Amino acid sequence: MNNSNRVLLIVVAFVVGLVFCSTIRSKDVVEGFNNNEDCPNLLVKKGNMLILTNTGKAEIPGVNPIKFNNLEEYVEFLQWQRKMGVKCPVLYFEESYDAQGKLGYKMMHDVMDKRGGLPTVVPEKFRQPPVVKLRDSNRNDQPYNNNNYAGFDSDDQHVGIRTPLDEVKFNGNLSDSAMDRNWGGIRHSEQAVERGAYEHRMRKPTGYGLKEGYKSKINKKPNYNKPKRNMNVKRNYNRKINKRANVNKRNNNQGKRSQQLRKRSSELEIHPSLMRLIPESS
């Protein structure tokens, strides 16, 4: 490009800028909407009451500010404004106490969605916490503790931590565990056990891997048809039993004797305590 073309381009750009500045007014490009002076622009929550104020006008009781007893009344007023085509940007403050116990005002995002100063969209790196390895002595000292179950967290050290134990899942559409939502049912779990999916978790029965001679001794069932021993043999426990039987027999005899005395006293019309003084032959 030669010098003449450059000069021509500069002149054209200058003329276009001059025409733009002379025809376009500044108030048309500063703001995209017209501000209505009748719009209330400040909403403050004090306790359960909402106070809507227009700071550009004088305060008139019942008119400015407008008081709402609850949030439902303010929502109805807001819906009425929308129907009338009035859209007012409102700055929302809420009365609260700070860490020192002093009363103040905190700016919130909106009366419907306060957000509490926190973003509603959490970054991806905070959605999934990092995986922290388990500190479990039940699985240390290999190979002696191989294939052991995870130790019980009695002190709640793993609460809120994403561990490899949380990543244990079953492959496939149906799960073998009854605690999962996609559990395949009782028969599905039984089939998984039968095909050996949990072979490493099973404990072998008693005597597994021993010779037949040892198995017969271990699995030998007791014989309940053996003749009972003679219980009349004088033994210590038999003597105690016989002594107790003699005491019971003596008590029974005394009971029969007292019954006889009461019967005779009723026949002779004498008090039972005096029957002992009367000979039995009388």
C-alpha atoms as an extended CHARMM CRD file, in Angstrom:
* protein
*
       282  EXT
         1         1  MET       CA              0.0000000000        0.0000000000        0.0000000000  PROA      1               0.0000000000
         2         2  ASN       CA              1.4230000000        3.3720000000       -1.0900000000  PROA      2               0.0000000000
         3         3  ASN       CA              1.2320000000        6.6190000000        0.8550000000  PROA      3               0.0000000000
         4         4  SER       CA             -1.7530000000        8.0160000000       -1.0950000000  PROA      4               0.0000000000
         5         5  ASN       CA             -3.9570000000        5.0590000000       -0.1570000000  PROA      5               0.0000000000
         6         6  ARG       CA             -3.0050000000        5.3960000000        3.5130000000  PROA      6               0.0000000000
         7         7  VAL       CA             -3.9050000000        9.0970000000        3.5380000000  PROA      7               0.0000000000
         8         8  LEU       CA             -7.2450000000        8.3490000000        1.8590000000  PROA      8               0.0000000000
         9         9  LEU       CA             -8.0820000000        5.6650000000        4.4640000000  PROA      9               0.0000000000
        10        10  ILE       CA             -7.2930000000        8.0220000000        7.3560000000  PROA      10              0.0000000000
        11        11  VAL       CA             -9.4930000000       10.7680000000        5.8730000000  PROA      11              0.0000000000
        12        12  VAL       CA            -12.4510000000        8.3710000000        5.4230000000  PROA      12              0.0000000000
        13        13  ALA       CA            -12.1540000000        7.1080000000        9.0300000000  PROA      13              0.0000000000
        14        14  PHE       CA            -12.0340000000       10.6960000000       10.3250000000  PROA      14              0.0000000000
        15        15  VAL       CA            -15.1720000000       11.6480000000        8.3650000000  PROA      15              0.0000000000
        16        16  VAL       CA            -17.0940000000        8.5680000000        9.6280000000  PROA      16              0.0000000000
        17        17  GLY       CA            -16.1700000000        9.3720000000       13.2310000000  PROA      17              0.0000000000
        18        18  LEU       CA            -17.2140000000       12.9910000000       12.7940000000  PROA      18              0.0000000000
        19        19  VAL       CA            -20.6250000000       11.9670000000       11.4100000000  PROA      19              0.0000000000
        20        20  PHE       CA            -21.1560000000        9.4710000000       14.2780000000  PROA      20              0.0000000000
        21        21  CYS       CA            -20.3530000000       12.0240000000       16.9680000000  PROA      21              0.0000000000
        22        22  SER       CA            -22.6640000000       14.6280000000       15.4480000000  PROA      22              0.0000000000
        23        23  THR       CA            -25.7150000000       12.3680000000       15.0100000000  PROA      23              0.0000000000
        24        24  ILE       CA            -25.6450000000        9.9350000000       18.0210000000  PROA      24              0.0000000000
        25        25  ARG       CA            -26.6070000000       11.3980000000       21.4300000000  PROA      25              0.0000000000
        26        26  SER       CA            -24.6500000000       10.3410000000       24.4950000000  PROA      26              0.0000000000
        27        27  LYS       CA            -27.6960000000        9.4500000000       26.6140000000  PROA      27              0.0000000000
        28        28  ASP       CA            -28.6800000000        6.7990000000       24.0660000000  PROA      28              0.0000000000
        29        29  VAL       CA            -25.4720000000        4.8270000000       24.5540000000  PROA      29              0.0000000000
        30        30  VAL       CA            -24.7700000000        5.3040000000       28.2780000000  PROA      30              0.0000000000
        31        31  GLU       CA            -27.6040000000        3.0970000000       29.6360000000  PROA      31              0.0000000000
        32        32  GLY       CA            -29.9330000000        0.6460000000       28.0060000000  PROA      32              0.0000000000
        33        33  PHE       CA            -33.0720000000        1.3910000000       30.0770000000  PROA      33              0.0000000000
        34        34  ASN       CA            -34.8970000000        4.4180000000       31.3900000000  PROA      34              0.0000000000
        35        35  ASN       CA            -34.8430000000        4.7070000000       35.1890000000  PROA      35              0.0000000000
        36        36  ASN       CA            -38.2970000000        5.2420000000       36.6780000000  PROA      36              0.0000000000
        37        37  GLU       CA            -38.2630000000        7.6090000000       39.6310000000  PROA      37              0.0000000000
        38        38  ASP       CA            -41.3430000000        5.9050000000       41.0880000000  PROA      38              0.0000000000
        39        39  CYS       CA            -39.5030000000        2.5740000000       41.4740000000  PROA      39              0.0000000000
        40        40  PRO       CA            -38.6010000000        1.4880000000       45.0120000000  PROA      40              0.0000000000
        41        41  ASN       CA            -34.9440000000        0.5690000000       45.0510000000  PROA      41              0.0000000000
        42        42  LEU       CA            -34.1650000000       -0.7200000000       48.5730000000  PROA      42              0.0000000000
        43        43  LEU       CA            -35.5460000000       -3.7880000000       50.3510000000  PROA      43              0.0000000000
        44        44  VAL       CA            -34.5700000000       -4.4270000000       53.9790000000  PROA      44              0.0000000000
        45        45  LYS       CA            -35.5730000000       -7.3990000000       56.1170000000  PROA      45              0.0000000000
        46        46  LYS       CA            -35.9890000000       -6.7010000000       59.8460000000  PROA      46              0.0000000000
        47        47  GLY       CA            -37.0060000000       -9.8170000000       61.7110000000  PROA      47              0.0000000000
        48        48  ASN       CA            -39.9480000000      -11.3030000000       59.8110000000  PROA      48              0.0000000000
        49        49  MET       CA            -40.9520000000       -7.9590000000       58.2500000000  PROA      49              0.0000000000
        50        50  LEU       CA            -39.8550000000       -6.7310000000       54.7940000000  PROA      50              0.0000000000
        51        51  ILE       CA            -39.5710000000       -2.9580000000       54.2220000000  PROA      51              0.0000000000
        52        52  LEU       CA            -39.5330000000       -1.6690000000       50.6150000000  PROA      52              0.0000000000
        53        53  THR       CA            -38.2740000000        1.9200000000       50.3030000000  PROA      53              0.0000000000
        54        54  ASN       CA            -37.8220000000        4.4450000000       47.5020000000  PROA      54              0.0000000000
        55        55  THR       CA            -34.7590000000        6.4210000000       48.5650000000  PROA      55              0.0000000000
        56        56  GLY       CA            -35.3990000000        9.0670000000       45.8850000000  PROA      56              0.0000000000
        57        57  LYS       CA            -38.6230000000       10.2850000000       47.4850000000  PROA      57              0.0000000000
        58        58  ALA       CA            -39.7240000000       11.5710000000       50.8510000000  PROA      58              0.0000000000
        59        59  GLU       CA            -40.9690000000        9.1550000000       53.4760000000  PROA      59              0.0000000000
        60        60  ILE       CA            -44.7750000000        9.0280000000       53.7550000000  PROA      60              0.0000000000
        61        61  PRO       CA            -46.3450000000        6.6290000000       56.2910000000  PROA      61              0.0000000000
        62        62  GLY       CA            -48.0950000000        3.7590000000       54.4910000000  PROA      62              0.0000000000
        63        63  VAL       CA            -46.7760000000        4.8440000000       51.0670000000  PROA      63              0.0000000000
        64        64  ASN       CA            -43.0050000000        5.0760000000       51.3700000000  PROA      64              0.0000000000
        65        65  PRO       CA            -41.7960000000        2.7730000000       52.7480000000  PROA      65              0.0000000000
        66        66  ILE       CA            -44.1490000000       -0.1480000000       52.0730000000  PROA      66              0.0000000000
        67        67  LYS       CA            -44.1600000000       -2.7720000000       54.8280000000  PROA      67              0.0000000000
        68        68  PHE       CA            -44.8690000000       -6.4690000000       54.2870000000  PROA      68              0.0000000000
        69        69  ASN       CA            -45.5410000000       -8.8260000000       57.1850000000  PROA      69              0.0000000000
        70        70  ASN       CA            -44.0600000000      -11.8410000000       55.4260000000  PROA      70              0.0000000000
        71        71  LEU       CA            -42.4570000000      -12.9910000000       52.1960000000  PROA      71              0.0000000000
        72        72  GLU       CA            -45.7600000000      -14.0910000000       50.6440000000  PROA      72              0.0000000000
        73        73  GLU       CA            -47.1250000000      -10.5320000000       50.7130000000  PROA      73              0.0000000000
        74        74  TYR       CA            -43.9960000000       -9.2060000000       48.9960000000  PROA      74              0.0000000000
        75        75  VAL       CA            -44.2180000000      -11.9110000000       46.3040000000  PROA      75              0.0000000000
        76        76  GLU       CA            -47.8230000000      -10.9190000000       45.5860000000  PROA      76              0.0000000000
        77        77  PHE       CA            -46.7440000000       -7.2660000000       45.2660000000  PROA      77              0.0000000000
        78        78  LEU       CA            -43.8920000000       -8.2840000000       42.9540000000  PROA      78              0.0000000000
        79        79  GLN       CA            -46.2760000000      -10.2800000000       40.7370000000  PROA      79              0.0000000000
        80        80  TRP       CA            -48.5870000000       -7.2860000000       40.5230000000  PROA      80              0.0000000000
        81        81  GLN       CA            -45.6360000000       -5.1090000000       39.3960000000  PROA      81              0.0000000000
        82        82  ARG       CA            -44.7720000000       -7.6200000000       36.6620000000  PROA      82              0.0000000000
        83        83  LYS       CA            -48.3550000000       -7.5990000000       35.3770000000  PROA      83              0.0000000000
        84        84  MET       CA            -48.3100000000       -3.7990000000       35.2360000000  PROA      84              0.0000000000
        85        85  GLY       CA            -45.0580000000       -3.8960000000       33.2670000000  PROA      85              0.0000000000
        86        86  VAL       CA            -42.9860000000       -2.3710000000       36.0640000000  PROA      86              0.0000000000
        87        87  LYS       CA            -39.5330000000       -3.8490000000       36.5930000000  PROA      87              0.0000000000
        88        88  CYS       CA            -37.5480000000       -2.1660000000       39.3200000000  PROA      88              0.0000000000
        89        89  PRO       CA            -33.9920000000       -3.1590000000       40.2760000000  PROA      89              0.0000000000
        90        90  VAL       CA            -34.0070000000       -3.5940000000       44.0530000000  PROA      90              0.0000000000
        91        91  LEU       CA            -31.0250000000       -3.8020000000       46.3840000000  PROA      91              0.0000000000
        92        92  TYR       CA            -31.7320000000       -6.3760000000       49.1060000000  PROA      92              0.0000000000
        93        93  PHE       CA            -30.3110000000       -6.1730000000       52.6400000000  PROA      93              0.0000000000
        94        94  GLU       CA            -30.9900000000       -8.4470000000       55.5840000000  PROA      94              0.0000000000
        95        95  GLU       CA            -30.6170000000       -7.5340000000       59.2380000000  PROA      95              0.0000000000
        96        96  SER       CA            -28.1330000000       -9.8590000000       60.9640000000  PROA      96              0.0000000000
        97        97  TYR       CA            -25.4990000000      -10.0670000000       63.6840000000  PROA      97              0.0000000000
        98        98  ASP       CA            -21.7720000000      -10.2700000000       63.0370000000  PROA      98              0.0000000000
        99        99  ALA       CA            -19.1560000000      -12.3620000000       64.8580000000  PROA      99              0.0000000000
       100       100  GLN       CA            -18.8270000000       -9.7030000000       67.5950000000  PROA      100             0.0000000000
       101       101  GLY       CA            -22.5750000000       -9.7430000000       68.2780000000  PROA      101             0.0000000000
       102       102  LYS       CA            -23.1790000000       -6.3300000000       66.7030000000  PROA      102             0.0000000000
       103       103  LEU       CA            -26.3330000000       -5.6770000000       64.7330000000  PROA      103             0.0000000000
       104       104  GLY       CA            -25.7800000000       -4.8490000000       61.0610000000  PROA      104             0.0000000000
       105       105  TYR       CA            -27.0310000000       -5.3450000000       57.5250000000  PROA      105             0.0000000000
       106       106  LYS       CA            -25.7780000000       -7.9160000000       55.0570000000  PROA      106             0.0000000000
       107       107  MET       CA            -26.3340000000       -7.6370000000       51.3180000000  PROA      107             0.0000000000
       108       108  MET       CA            -27.9360000000      -10.7250000000       49.7600000000  PROA      108             0.0000000000
       109       109  HSD       CA            -28.2740000000      -11.7450000000       46.1510000000  PROA      109             0.0000000000
       110       110  ASP       CA            -32.0520000000      -11.9240000000       46.0820000000  PROA      110             0.0000000000
       111       111  VAL       CA            -34.9450000000      -12.3040000000       48.4800000000  PROA      111             0.0000000000
       112       112  MET       CA            -35.8340000000      -15.6370000000       46.8210000000  PROA      112             0.0000000000
       113       113  ASP       CA            -32.2870000000      -16.9740000000       46.4330000000  PROA      113             0.0000000000
       114       114  LYS       CA            -30.0560000000      -15.5410000000       49.1510000000  PROA      114             0.0000000000
       115       115  ARG       CA            -27.1040000000      -17.8530000000       48.3560000000  PROA      115             0.0000000000
       116       116  GLY       CA            -25.4690000000      -16.7890000000       51.6210000000  PROA      116             0.0000000000
       117       117  GLY       CA            -22.4880000000      -15.3090000000       49.8080000000  PROA      117             0.0000000000
       118       118  LEU       CA            -21.5690000000      -18.6800000000       48.2550000000  PROA      118             0.0000000000
       119       119  PRO       CA            -21.5880000000      -19.4820000000       44.5240000000  PROA      119             0.0000000000
       120       120  THR       CA            -24.3550000000      -21.8180000000       43.3910000000  PROA      120             0.0000000000
       121       121  VAL       CA            -22.0600000000      -23.5390000000       40.8760000000  PROA      121             0.0000000000
       122       122  VAL       CA            -19.2690000000      -25.4250000000       42.6350000000  PROA      122             0.0000000000
       123       123  PRO       CA            -16.0290000000      -25.9090000000       40.6520000000  PROA      123             0.0000000000
       124       124  GLU       CA            -15.3850000000      -29.3910000000       39.3220000000  PROA      124             0.0000000000
       125       125  LYS       CA            -12.3470000000      -30.0190000000       41.5250000000  PROA      125             0.0000000000
       126       126  PHE       CA            -14.4920000000      -29.5560000000       44.6540000000  PROA      126             0.0000000000
       127       127  ARG       CA            -17.3590000000      -31.7710000000       43.5050000000  PROA      127             0.0000000000
       128       128  GLN       CA            -15.3790000000      -35.0090000000       43.8060000000  PROA      128             0.0000000000
       129       129  PRO       CA            -13.0470000000      -35.1520000000       46.8200000000  PROA      129             0.0000000000
       130       130  PRO       CA             -9.6560000000      -36.8320000000       46.3090000000  PROA      130             0.0000000000
       131       131  VAL       CA             -9.2560000000      -40.5020000000       47.1860000000  PROA      131             0.0000000000
       132       132  VAL       CA             -7.4340000000      -41.0380000000       50.5010000000  PROA      132             0.0000000000
       133       133  LYS       CA             -5.8670000000      -44.4300000000       51.1690000000  PROA      133             0.0000000000
       134       134  LEU       CA             -7.1240000000      -46.4530000000       54.1040000000  PROA      134             0.0000000000
       135       135  ARG       CA             -4.9550000000      -46.8530000000       57.1710000000  PROA      135             0.0000000000
       136       136  ASP       CA             -5.9960000000      -50.3570000000       58.1350000000  PROA      136             0.0000000000
       137       137  SER       CA             -3.8370000000      -52.6890000000       60.2160000000  PROA      137             0.0000000000
       138       138  ASN       CA             -6.0960000000      -55.5830000000       59.2170000000  PROA      138             0.0000000000
       139       139  ARG       CA             -4.4810000000      -55.5490000000       55.7640000000  PROA      139             0.0000000000
       140       140  ASN       CA             -0.8580000000      -54.9380000000       56.7210000000  PROA      140             0.0000000000
       141       141  ASP       CA              1.9580000000      -57.4570000000       57.0940000000  PROA      141             0.0000000000
       142       142  GLN       CA              1.3960000000      -59.3370000000       53.8400000000  PROA      142             0.0000000000
       143       143  PRO       CA              0.9030000000      -62.1510000000       52.9850000000  PROA      143             0.0000000000
       144       144  TYR       CA             -0.4650000000      -63.1140000000       56.4200000000  PROA      144             0.0000000000
       145       145  ASN       CA             -3.3980000000      -60.6980000000       56.3140000000  PROA      145             0.0000000000
       146       146  ASN       CA             -4.1900000000      -61.2650000000       52.6590000000  PROA      146             0.0000000000
       147       147  ASN       CA             -7.8720000000      -61.0300000000       51.5730000000  PROA      147             0.0000000000
       148       148  ASN       CA             -8.9970000000      -59.8230000000       55.0060000000  PROA      148             0.0000000000
       149       149  TYR       CA            -12.0840000000      -57.7070000000       55.4630000000  PROA      149             0.0000000000
       150       150  ALA       CA            -11.5890000000      -54.0180000000       56.1050000000  PROA      150             0.0000000000
       151       151  GLY       CA            -11.1870000000      -53.1400000000       59.7680000000  PROA      151             0.0000000000
       152       152  PHE       CA            -14.0300000000      -51.5290000000       61.6970000000  PROA      152             0.0000000000
       153       153  ASP       CA            -13.6720000000      -47.7570000000       62.0070000000  PROA      153             0.0000000000
       154       154  SER       CA            -14.7390000000      -47.4370000000       65.6490000000  PROA      154             0.0000000000
       155       155  ASP       CA            -13.4520000000      -43.8340000000       66.0000000000  PROA      155             0.0000000000
       156       156  ASP       CA            -15.1420000000      -42.5180000000       62.8130000000  PROA      156             0.0000000000
       157       157  GLN       CA            -11.8400000000      -41.4890000000       61.2400000000  PROA      157             0.0000000000
       158       158  HSD       CA            -13.1060000000      -42.1380000000       57.6940000000  PROA      158             0.0000000000
       159       159  VAL       CA            -16.3460000000      -40.1340000000       57.9010000000  PROA      159             0.0000000000
       160       160  GLY       CA            -16.4600000000      -37.5930000000       55.0660000000  PROA      160             0.0000000000
       161       161  ILE       CA            -13.3460000000      -39.0580000000       53.3970000000  PROA      161             0.0000000000
       162       162  ARG       CA            -13.4520000000      -40.7680000000       50.0320000000  PROA      162             0.0000000000
       163       163  THR       CA            -11.5020000000      -44.0250000000       50.3950000000  PROA      163             0.0000000000
       164       164  PRO       CA            -10.7920000000      -46.9360000000       48.0170000000  PROA      164             0.0000000000
       165       165  LEU       CA            -13.4410000000      -48.8830000000       49.9300000000  PROA      165             0.0000000000
       166       166  ASP       CA            -16.0480000000      -46.4670000000       48.5530000000  PROA      166             0.0000000000
       167       167  GLU       CA            -14.9520000000      -47.3080000000       45.0090000000  PROA      167             0.0000000000
       168       168  VAL       CA            -15.7240000000      -51.0230000000       45.3440000000  PROA      168             0.0000000000
       169       169  LYS       CA            -18.5600000000      -51.6650000000       42.9280000000  PROA      169             0.0000000000
       170       170  PHE       CA            -19.8920000000      -54.6390000000       41.0140000000  PROA      170             0.0000000000
       171       171  ASN       CA            -19.5030000000      -54.7070000000       37.2570000000  PROA      171             0.0000000000
       172       172  GLY       CA            -22.6390000000      -55.2660000000       35.2280000000  PROA      172             0.0000000000
       173       173  ASN       CA            -26.2250000000      -54.0690000000       35.1580000000  PROA      173             0.0000000000
       174       174  LEU       CA            -27.3300000000      -56.0540000000       38.2280000000  PROA      174             0.0000000000
       175       175  SER       CA            -25.6120000000      -56.0750000000       41.6020000000  PROA      175             0.0000000000
       176       176  ASP       CA            -25.1450000000      -59.0380000000       43.9210000000  PROA      176             0.0000000000
       177       177  SER       CA            -25.5590000000      -56.9100000000       47.0480000000  PROA      177             0.0000000000
       178       178  ALA       CA            -29.0140000000      -56.3850000000       48.5320000000  PROA      178             0.0000000000
       179       179  MET       CA            -27.9010000000      -52.9040000000       49.6960000000  PROA      179             0.0000000000
       180       180  ASP       CA            -27.6470000000      -51.5820000000       46.1120000000  PROA      180             0.0000000000
       181       181  ARG       CA            -30.5470000000      -50.1420000000       44.1580000000  PROA      181             0.0000000000
       182       182  ASN       CA            -29.8270000000      -52.3560000000       41.1560000000  PROA      182             0.0000000000
       183       183  TRP       CA            -29.8670000000      -55.6000000000       43.1700000000  PROA      183             0.0000000000
       184       184  GLY       CA            -30.6450000000      -58.6070000000       40.9890000000  PROA      184             0.0000000000
       185       185  GLY       CA            -32.5920000000      -60.4970000000       43.6450000000  PROA      185             0.0000000000
       186       186  ILE       CA            -32.0640000000      -63.5700000000       45.8090000000  PROA      186             0.0000000000
       187       187  ARG       CA            -31.5980000000      -66.0050000000       42.9400000000  PROA      187             0.0000000000
       188       188  HSD       CA            -29.0770000000      -63.7020000000       41.2560000000  PROA      188             0.0000000000
       189       189  SER       CA            -26.9700000000      -63.5700000000       44.4390000000  PROA      189             0.0000000000
       190       190  GLU       CA            -27.1860000000      -67.3540000000       44.9060000000  PROA      190             0.0000000000
       191       191  GLN       CA            -25.9870000000      -67.9380000000       41.3430000000  PROA      191             0.0000000000
       192       192  ALA       CA            -23.0220000000      -65.6070000000       41.9200000000  PROA      192             0.0000000000
       193       193  VAL       CA            -22.0250000000      -67.6400000000       44.9810000000  PROA      193             0.0000000000
       194       194  GLU       CA            -22.4590000000      -70.9450000000       43.1310000000  PROA      194             0.0000000000
       195       195  ARG       CA            -20.2300000000      -69.9230000000       40.2320000000  PROA      195             0.0000000000
       196       196  GLY       CA            -17.4330000000      -69.0190000000       42.6660000000  PROA      196             0.0000000000
       197       197  ALA       CA            -17.5000000000      -65.2270000000       42.5640000000  PROA      197             0.0000000000
       198       198  TYR       CA            -16.8720000000      -65.1450000000       46.3260000000  PROA      198             0.0000000000
       199       199  GLU       CA            -14.6380000000      -68.1910000000       46.6390000000  PROA      199             0.0000000000
       200       200  HSD       CA            -11.8580000000      -66.1430000000       48.2540000000  PROA      200             0.0000000000
       201       201  ARG       CA            -14.2130000000      -64.9660000000       51.0090000000  PROA      201             0.0000000000
       202       202  MET       CA            -15.4040000000      -68.3940000000       52.1170000000  PROA      202             0.0000000000
       203       203  ARG       CA            -14.0510000000      -70.3210000000       55.0830000000  PROA      203             0.0000000000
       204       204  LYS       CA            -13.3600000000      -74.0150000000       54.6140000000  PROA      204             0.0000000000
       205       205  PRO       CA            -15.2970000000      -76.5050000000       56.7730000000  PROA      205             0.0000000000
       206       206  THR       CA            -13.7080000000      -78.2580000000       59.7400000000  PROA      206             0.0000000000
       207       207  GLY       CA            -11.3790000000      -81.0370000000       58.6650000000  PROA      207             0.0000000000
       208       208  TYR       CA            -10.8400000000      -79.7050000000       55.1400000000  PROA      208             0.0000000000
       209       209  GLY       CA             -7.6380000000      -81.1700000000       53.6660000000  PROA      209             0.0000000000
       210       210  LEU       CA             -7.1310000000      -83.8600000000       56.3600000000  PROA      210             0.0000000000
       211       211  LYS       CA             -6.8910000000      -87.5790000000       55.7750000000  PROA      211             0.0000000000
       212       212  GLU       CA             -9.9410000000      -89.8020000000       56.0010000000  PROA      212             0.0000000000
       213       213  GLY       CA             -8.8380000000      -91.2810000000       59.3390000000  PROA      213             0.0000000000
       214       214  TYR       CA             -8.6620000000      -87.8740000000       60.9750000000  PROA      214             0.0000000000
       215       215  LYS       CA            -11.9410000000      -86.8190000000       59.3680000000  PROA      215             0.0000000000
       216       216  SER       CA            -13.7400000000      -89.8320000000       60.8360000000  PROA      216             0.0000000000
       217       217  LYS       CA            -12.5190000000      -88.9430000000       64.3280000000  PROA      217             0.0000000000
       218       218  ILE       CA            -13.4340000000      -85.2660000000       64.0170000000  PROA      218             0.0000000000
       219       219  ASN       CA            -16.8330000000      -85.8270000000       62.4110000000  PROA      219             0.0000000000
       220       220  LYS       CA            -17.6800000000      -88.8130000000       64.6240000000  PROA      220             0.0000000000
       221       221  LYS       CA            -21.2300000000      -88.5160000000       65.9230000000  PROA      221             0.0000000000
       222       222  PRO       CA            -22.0280000000      -89.4380000000       69.5430000000  PROA      222             0.0000000000
       223       223  ASN       CA            -23.8850000000      -92.7100000000       70.2110000000  PROA      223             0.0000000000
       224       224  TYR       CA            -26.9420000000      -92.0690000000       72.3020000000  PROA      224             0.0000000000
       225       225  ASN       CA            -27.9710000000      -95.7760000000       72.4040000000  PROA      225             0.0000000000
       226       226  LYS       CA            -25.2830000000      -96.8520000000       74.8890000000  PROA      226             0.0000000000
       227       227  PRO       CA            -26.6050000000      -98.5090000000       78.0710000000  PROA      227             0.0000000000
       228       228  LYS       CA            -26.7530000000      -96.1350000000       80.9970000000  PROA      228             0.0000000000
       229       229  ARG       CA            -24.4930000000      -96.6930000000       83.9500000000  PROA      229             0.0000000000
       230       230  ASN       CA            -25.8450000000      -97.9740000000       87.2740000000  PROA      230             0.0000000000
       231       231  MET       CA            -27.0070000000      -94.8760000000       89.1330000000  PROA      231             0.0000000000
       232       232  ASN       CA            -27.2170000000      -96.7410000000       92.4580000000  PROA      232             0.0000000000
       233       233  VAL       CA            -23.4510000000      -96.7040000000       92.8490000000  PROA      233             0.0000000000
       234       234  LYS       CA            -22.4380000000      -94.8840000000       95.9940000000  PROA      234             0.0000000000
       235       235  ARG       CA            -20.9310000000      -91.6490000000       94.7170000000  PROA      235             0.0000000000
       236       236  ASN       CA            -20.6570000000      -88.1930000000       96.1450000000  PROA      236             0.0000000000
       237       237  TYR       CA            -23.4080000000      -86.6770000000       94.0370000000  PROA      237             0.0000000000
       238       238  ASN       CA            -25.6330000000      -89.7310000000       94.7110000000  PROA      238             0.0000000000
       239       239  ARG       CA            -25.1930000000      -89.2630000000       98.4640000000  PROA      239             0.0000000000
       240       240  LYS       CA            -26.2960000000      -85.6480000000       98.1870000000  PROA      240             0.0000000000
       241       241  ILE       CA            -29.3250000000      -86.6830000000       96.2010000000  PROA      241             0.0000000000
       242       242  ASN       CA            -30.2350000000      -89.4310000000       98.7150000000  PROA      242             0.0000000000
       243       243  LYS       CA            -29.8560000000      -86.9880000000      101.6280000000  PROA      243             0.0000000000
       244       244  ARG       CA            -32.1740000000      -84.5500000000       99.9480000000  PROA      244             0.0000000000
       245       245  ALA       CA            -34.6840000000      -87.3270000000       99.2960000000  PROA      245             0.0000000000
       246       246  ASN       CA            -34.6700000000      -88.2980000000      102.9870000000  PROA      246             0.0000000000
       247       247  VAL       CA            -35.3900000000      -84.7030000000      104.0110000000  PROA      247             0.0000000000
       248       248  ASN       CA            -38.3080000000      -84.5410000000      101.5990000000  PROA      248             0.0000000000
       249       249  LYS       CA            -39.6600000000      -87.8500000000      102.9160000000  PROA      249             0.0000000000
       250       250  ARG       CA            -39.4850000000      -86.6170000000      106.5400000000  PROA      250             0.0000000000
       251       251  ASN       CA            -41.3160000000      -83.4220000000      105.6250000000  PROA      251             0.0000000000
       252       252  ASN       CA            -44.0540000000      -85.4290000000      103.9430000000  PROA      252             0.0000000000
       253       253  ASN       CA            -44.4970000000      -87.6070000000      107.0550000000  PROA      253             0.0000000000
       254       254  GLN       CA            -44.7620000000      -84.5360000000      109.2700000000  PROA      254             0.0000000000
       255       255  GLY       CA            -47.3990000000      -83.0930000000      106.9710000000  PROA      255             0.0000000000
       256       256  LYS       CA            -49.4740000000      -86.2610000000      107.1570000000  PROA      256             0.0000000000
       257       257  ARG       CA            -49.1600000000      -86.2910000000      110.9900000000  PROA      257             0.0000000000
       258       258  SER       CA            -50.3970000000      -82.6960000000      111.2730000000  PROA      258             0.0000000000
       259       259  GLN       CA            -53.3690000000      -83.4800000000      109.0410000000  PROA      259             0.0000000000
       260       260  GLN       CA            -54.3340000000      -86.4080000000      111.2710000000  PROA      260             0.0000000000
       261       261  LEU       CA            -54.1210000000      -84.2080000000      114.4030000000  PROA      261             0.0000000000
       262       262  ARG       CA            -56.3760000000      -81.5740000000      112.8930000000  PROA      262             0.0000000000
       263       263  LYS       CA            -58.8940000000      -84.2390000000      111.9100000000  PROA      263             0.0000000000
       264       264  ARG       CA            -59.0310000000      -85.7240000000      115.4350000000  PROA      264             0.0000000000
       265       265  SER       CA            -59.2370000000      -82.2570000000      117.0340000000  PROA      265             0.0000000000
       266       266  SER       CA            -62.2810000000      -81.4730000000      114.9780000000  PROA      266             0.0000000000
       267       267  GLU       CA            -63.9060000000      -84.7480000000      116.0920000000  PROA      267             0.0000000000
       268       268  LEU       CA            -63.1450000000      -84.1620000000      119.8020000000  PROA      268             0.0000000000
       269       269  GLU       CA            -63.7140000000      -80.3800000000      119.5820000000  PROA      269             0.0000000000
       270       270  ILE       CA            -60.2900000000      -79.6480000000      121.0530000000  PROA      270             0.0000000000
       271       271  HSD       CA            -57.6900000000      -77.1600000000      119.8350000000  PROA      271             0.0000000000
       272       272  PRO       CA            -55.0030000000      -78.8290000000      117.6470000000  PROA      272             0.0000000000
       273       273  SER       CA            -52.2090000000      -77.6240000000      119.9630000000  PROA      273             0.0000000000
       274       274  LEU       CA            -53.7080000000      -79.6980000000      122.8340000000  PROA      274             0.0000000000
       275       275  MET       CA            -53.8790000000      -82.8850000000      120.7770000000  PROA      275             0.0000000000
       276       276  ARG       CA            -50.1990000000      -83.5650000000      121.4420000000  PROA      276             0.0000000000
       277       277  LEU       CA            -51.0250000000      -84.0420000000      125.1660000000  PROA      277             0.0000000000
       278       278  ILE       CA            -53.6330000000      -86.7080000000      124.4660000000  PROA      278             0.0000000000
       279       279  PRO       CA            -52.3230000000      -90.2760000000      123.9310000000  PROA      279             0.0000000000
       280       280  GLU       CA            -52.9080000000      -91.7810000000      120.5110000000  PROA      280             0.0000000000
       281       281  SER       CA            -54.9190000000      -94.6940000000      121.9710000000  PROA      281             0.0000000000
       282       282  SER       CA            -57.6340000000      -92.3350000000      123.3310000000  PROA      282             0.0000000000
